[in-house]
XYZ file of C-alpha atoms in Angstrom:
125
model
C 17.187 -15.332 -2.365
C 13.552 -14.264 -2.231
C 14.393 -11.139 -0.068
C 13.786 -7.575 -0.824
C 16.931 -6.293 -2.159
C 16.106 -3.007 -4.023
C 13.263 -0.381 -4.190
C 12.261 2.282 -6.495
C 10.375 5.583 -6.146
C 8.915 7.090 -9.130
C 8.478 10.845 -9.604
C 7.535 13.436 -12.164
C 10.239 15.521 -10.593
C 12.946 13.211 -9.324
C 15.495 15.849 -7.962
C 12.526 17.213 -5.758
C 12.094 13.770 -4.234
C 15.793 13.231 -3.979
C 15.878 16.434 -1.905
C 12.956 15.238 0.298
C 14.193 11.770 1.066
C 17.702 13.082 1.752
C 16.244 15.752 4.223
C 13.934 13.244 5.904
C 16.048 10.007 6.132
C 19.544 11.099 5.256
C 19.846 8.984 2.285
C 22.649 9.571 -0.243
C 21.512 10.041 -3.897
C 23.795 9.922 -6.963
C 22.577 10.725 -10.468
C 23.239 7.905 -12.987
C 24.162 9.623 -16.292
C 24.226 6.217 -18.081
C 20.533 5.472 -17.344
C 18.118 5.835 -20.246
C 15.788 7.853 -17.940
C 16.523 10.378 -15.015
C 17.686 7.965 -12.341
C 19.297 8.586 -8.848
C 20.717 5.642 -7.048
C 19.909 5.709 -3.355
C 22.150 4.552 -0.589
C 20.370 3.806 2.806
C 21.577 1.926 5.994
C 19.603 -0.993 4.561
C 18.752 -1.849 1.036
C 19.652 0.202 -1.956
C 17.053 1.814 -4.151
C 16.536 4.413 -6.707
C 14.415 7.418 -7.529
C 13.412 7.479 -11.288
C 11.451 9.541 -13.562
C 7.823 8.667 -13.621
C 6.667 7.760 -17.246
C 2.935 8.212 -16.638
C 0.713 10.738 -14.896
C 0.951 10.907 -11.103
C -1.909 9.102 -9.354
C -4.566 11.037 -7.603
C -4.565 11.210 -3.772
C -7.095 9.619 -1.420
C -7.016 6.362 -3.331
C -5.863 3.075 -2.051
C -2.235 2.349 -3.000
C -1.584 0.239 -6.132
C 1.906 -0.554 -5.208
C 4.167 -2.382 -2.810
C 4.484 0.167 0.171
C 7.669 0.204 2.134
C 8.053 1.260 5.737
C 11.182 2.944 7.168
C 12.262 2.162 10.799
C 12.850 5.345 12.737
C 14.203 6.014 16.315
C 11.521 8.507 17.116
C 8.135 8.483 15.210
C 6.959 11.971 16.201
C 10.306 13.682 15.394
C 10.339 11.914 11.996
C 6.737 12.897 11.195
C 7.702 16.474 11.867
C 10.692 16.437 9.605
C 8.443 14.840 6.887
C 5.893 17.621 7.239
C 8.557 20.335 7.397
C 9.897 19.071 4.149
C 6.544 19.069 2.273
C 5.261 15.509 2.906
C 1.625 14.853 4.082
C -0.031 12.374 6.471
C -1.785 9.628 4.560
C -2.674 7.730 7.754
C -2.277 8.897 11.126
C 0.017 7.284 13.709
C -1.425 4.082 15.095
C -0.173 1.261 17.425
C 0.444 -2.256 16.402
C 0.039 -3.532 19.852
C 3.077 -4.873 21.547
C 5.167 -4.138 18.413
C 5.352 -0.579 17.204
C 3.842 2.822 16.238
C 3.077 2.830 12.450
C 1.875 5.602 10.088
C 1.814 6.405 6.514
C 2.803 9.546 4.461
C 2.921 10.976 0.956
C 5.766 12.693 -0.750
C 5.034 15.536 -3.219
C 4.503 13.006 -6.072
C 1.919 11.147 -4.026
C 4.250 8.206 -3.332
C 3.042 6.351 -0.193
C 5.518 5.318 2.321
C 5.397 4.265 6.033
C 7.559 4.879 9.135
C 7.467 2.859 12.215
C 9.154 3.114 15.631
C 9.624 -0.148 17.648
C 7.820 0.003 21.123
C 6.725 -3.109 22.970
C 4.531 -0.945 24.966
C 2.621 0.335 21.886
C -1.272 0.026 22.448
């Protein structure tokens, strides 16, 4: 109990974000035809999630996040960043060290959803 067990990514064009997250992280997405909105279930190596149709306008960029932001652990930060950019993502906050823990950074998908990636590295400084 009281653990993160599911996440949601909202989008004005859910299929575009499905393609993005599949290309970047290899997540499997399945359209749920029984859902009352366009919704794709996501399978990751960790918790399950969904990409769903955004019911309001996309928030503007260059604002603080008004959401609960998730970070995905990757094996190679620099390689993951290149894949994110190649697939249409944008840097929201450059790579930085969490000293003695990891390399962290934040990105935007095409619908301005913020997500982080991190690479564990005890030598980060």
